[in-house]
Coordinates of N, CA and C in Angstrom, one line a residue:
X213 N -158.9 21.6 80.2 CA -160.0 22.2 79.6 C -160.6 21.3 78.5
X214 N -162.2 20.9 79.0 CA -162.6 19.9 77.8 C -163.7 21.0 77.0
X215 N -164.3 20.0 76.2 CA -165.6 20.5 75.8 C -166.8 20.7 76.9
X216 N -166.4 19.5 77.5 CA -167.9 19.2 78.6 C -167.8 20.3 79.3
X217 N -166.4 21.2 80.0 CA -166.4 22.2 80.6 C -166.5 23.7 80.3
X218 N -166.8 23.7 78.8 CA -167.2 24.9 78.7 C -168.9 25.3 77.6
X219 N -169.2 26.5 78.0 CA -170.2 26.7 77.5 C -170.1 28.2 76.7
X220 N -171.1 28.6 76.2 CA -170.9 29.7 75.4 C -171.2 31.1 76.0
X221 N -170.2 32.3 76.2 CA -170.2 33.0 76.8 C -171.5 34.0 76.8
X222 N -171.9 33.5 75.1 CA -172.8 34.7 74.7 C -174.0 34.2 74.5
X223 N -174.3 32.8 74.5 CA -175.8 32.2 74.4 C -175.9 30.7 75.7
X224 N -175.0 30.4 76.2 CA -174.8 29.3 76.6 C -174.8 27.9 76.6
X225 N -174.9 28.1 74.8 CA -174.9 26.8 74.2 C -173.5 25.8 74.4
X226 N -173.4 24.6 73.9 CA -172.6 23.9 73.8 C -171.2 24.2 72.8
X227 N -170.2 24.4 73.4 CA -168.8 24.5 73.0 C -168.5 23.7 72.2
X228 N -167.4 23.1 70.5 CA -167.3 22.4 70.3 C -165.6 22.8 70.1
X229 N -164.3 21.8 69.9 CA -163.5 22.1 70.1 C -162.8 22.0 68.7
X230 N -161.7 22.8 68.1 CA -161.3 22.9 66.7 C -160.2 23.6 66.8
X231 N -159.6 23.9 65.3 CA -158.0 24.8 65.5 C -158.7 25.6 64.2
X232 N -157.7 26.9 64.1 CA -157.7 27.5 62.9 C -156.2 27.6 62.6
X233 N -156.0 26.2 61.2 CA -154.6 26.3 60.6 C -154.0 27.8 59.7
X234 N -152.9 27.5 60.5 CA -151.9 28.6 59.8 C -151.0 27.7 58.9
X235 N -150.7 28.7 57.8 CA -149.9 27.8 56.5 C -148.8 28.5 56.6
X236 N -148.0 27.7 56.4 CA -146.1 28.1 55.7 C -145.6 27.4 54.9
X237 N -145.4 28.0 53.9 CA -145.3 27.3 52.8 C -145.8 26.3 52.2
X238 N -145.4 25.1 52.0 CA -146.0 24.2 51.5 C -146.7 23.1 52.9
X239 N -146.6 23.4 54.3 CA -147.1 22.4 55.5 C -148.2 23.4 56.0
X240 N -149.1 22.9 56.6 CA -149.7 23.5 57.4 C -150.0 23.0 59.4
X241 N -150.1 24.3 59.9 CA -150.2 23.3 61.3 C -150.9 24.5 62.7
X242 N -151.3 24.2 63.2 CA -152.3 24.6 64.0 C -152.0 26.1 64.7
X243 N -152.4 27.2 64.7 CA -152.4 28.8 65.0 C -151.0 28.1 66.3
X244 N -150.4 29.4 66.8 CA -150.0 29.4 67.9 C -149.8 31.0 68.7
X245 N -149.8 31.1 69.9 CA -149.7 32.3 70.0 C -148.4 32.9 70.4
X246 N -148.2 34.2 69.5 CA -146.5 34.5 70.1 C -146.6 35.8 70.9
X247 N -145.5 35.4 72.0 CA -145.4 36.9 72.5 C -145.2 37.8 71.9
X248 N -144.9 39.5 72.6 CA -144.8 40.6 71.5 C -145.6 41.0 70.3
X249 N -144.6 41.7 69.8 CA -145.2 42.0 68.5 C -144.5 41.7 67.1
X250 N -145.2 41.4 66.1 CA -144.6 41.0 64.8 C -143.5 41.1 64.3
X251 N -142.7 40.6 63.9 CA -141.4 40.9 63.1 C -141.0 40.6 62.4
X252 N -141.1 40.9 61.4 CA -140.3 40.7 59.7 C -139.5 39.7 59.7
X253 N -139.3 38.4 59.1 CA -138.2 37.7 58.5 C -137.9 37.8 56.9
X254 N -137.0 37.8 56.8 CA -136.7 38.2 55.6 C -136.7 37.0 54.6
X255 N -137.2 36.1 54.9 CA -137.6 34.7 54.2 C -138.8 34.0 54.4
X256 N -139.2 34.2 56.1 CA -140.3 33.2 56.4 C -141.2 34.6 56.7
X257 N -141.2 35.5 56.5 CA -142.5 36.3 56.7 C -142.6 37.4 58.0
X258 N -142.4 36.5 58.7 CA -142.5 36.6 60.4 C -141.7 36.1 61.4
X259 N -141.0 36.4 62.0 CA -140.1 36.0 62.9 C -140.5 34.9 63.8
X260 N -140.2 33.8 64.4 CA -141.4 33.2 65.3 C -140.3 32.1 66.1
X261 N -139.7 33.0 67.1 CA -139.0 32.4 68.2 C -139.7 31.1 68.9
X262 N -139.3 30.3 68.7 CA -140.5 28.5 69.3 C -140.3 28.8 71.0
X263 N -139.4 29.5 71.4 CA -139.7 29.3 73.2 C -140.4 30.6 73.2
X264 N -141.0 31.3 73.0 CA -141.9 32.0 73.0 C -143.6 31.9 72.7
X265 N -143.6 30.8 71.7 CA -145.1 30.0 71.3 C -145.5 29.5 72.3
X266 N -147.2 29.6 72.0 CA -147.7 28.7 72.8 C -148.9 28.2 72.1
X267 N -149.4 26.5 71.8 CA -150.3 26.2 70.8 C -152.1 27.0 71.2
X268 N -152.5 27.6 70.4 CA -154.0 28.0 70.7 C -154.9 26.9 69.9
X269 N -156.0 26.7 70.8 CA -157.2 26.2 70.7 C -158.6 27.0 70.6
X270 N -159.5 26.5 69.9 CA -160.3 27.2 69.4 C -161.7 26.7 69.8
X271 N -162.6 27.4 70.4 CA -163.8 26.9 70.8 C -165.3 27.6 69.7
X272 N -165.9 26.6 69.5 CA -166.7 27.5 68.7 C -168.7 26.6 69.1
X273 N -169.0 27.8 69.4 CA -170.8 27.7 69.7 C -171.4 27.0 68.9
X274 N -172.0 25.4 69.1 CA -173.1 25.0 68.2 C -174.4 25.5 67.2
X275 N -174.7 26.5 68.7 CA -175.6 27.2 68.9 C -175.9 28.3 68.0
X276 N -174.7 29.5 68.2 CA -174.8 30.9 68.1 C -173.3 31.2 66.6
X277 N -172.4 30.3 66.8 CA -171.1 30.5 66.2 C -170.4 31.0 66.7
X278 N -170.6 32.0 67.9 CA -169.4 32.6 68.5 C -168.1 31.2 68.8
X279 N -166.8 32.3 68.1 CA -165.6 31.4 69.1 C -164.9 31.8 70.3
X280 N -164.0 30.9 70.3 CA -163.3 31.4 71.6 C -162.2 31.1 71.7
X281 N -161.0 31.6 72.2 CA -159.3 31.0 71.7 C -159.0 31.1 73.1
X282 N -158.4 29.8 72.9 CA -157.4 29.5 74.3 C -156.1 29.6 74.6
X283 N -154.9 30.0 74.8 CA -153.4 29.6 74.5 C -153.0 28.6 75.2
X284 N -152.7 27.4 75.6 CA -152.0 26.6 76.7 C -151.3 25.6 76.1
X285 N -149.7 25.7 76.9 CA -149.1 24.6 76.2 C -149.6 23.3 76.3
X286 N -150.2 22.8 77.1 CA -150.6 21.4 77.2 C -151.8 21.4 75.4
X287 N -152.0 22.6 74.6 CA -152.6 22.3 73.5 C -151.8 21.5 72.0
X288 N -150.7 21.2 72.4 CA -149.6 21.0 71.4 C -150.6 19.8 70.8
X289 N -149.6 19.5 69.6 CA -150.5 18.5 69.0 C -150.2 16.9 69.6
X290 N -151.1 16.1 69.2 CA -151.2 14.7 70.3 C -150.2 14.0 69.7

């Protein structure tokens, strides 16, 4: 999935591609999507099993601003 291949659902402007960072603690690093539902750690906040992640990507309208979120492992970082 590139840029060139997508367009905007709601005006069909040009897609551009981005992440929305999530922070822990003192690092930060790119959203991810977890199966289920939320669960309490008693240190880190949230529970977040790594074979259950999957990195999300973020598409957002030149145009209009609408976004768009993708989950796919091939999004990991380069």
């Amino acid at each position: 999935m590139t840029e060139a291949q997508i367009t905007c659902s709601k005006c069909g402007g040009r897609m551009e591609t981005g992440y929305i960072p999530s922070t822990h603690f003192a690092y930060r690093e790119a959203a991810q999507w977890n199966r289920g539902v939320p669960e309490t750690s008693w240190l880190y906040g949230l529970k977040r099993p790594q074979d259950q992640t999957i990195p999300v990507r973020v598409f957002r309208c030149e145009a209009c601003g609408f976004l768009e979120t993708y989950a796919k492992p091939e999004f990991g970082p380069s």
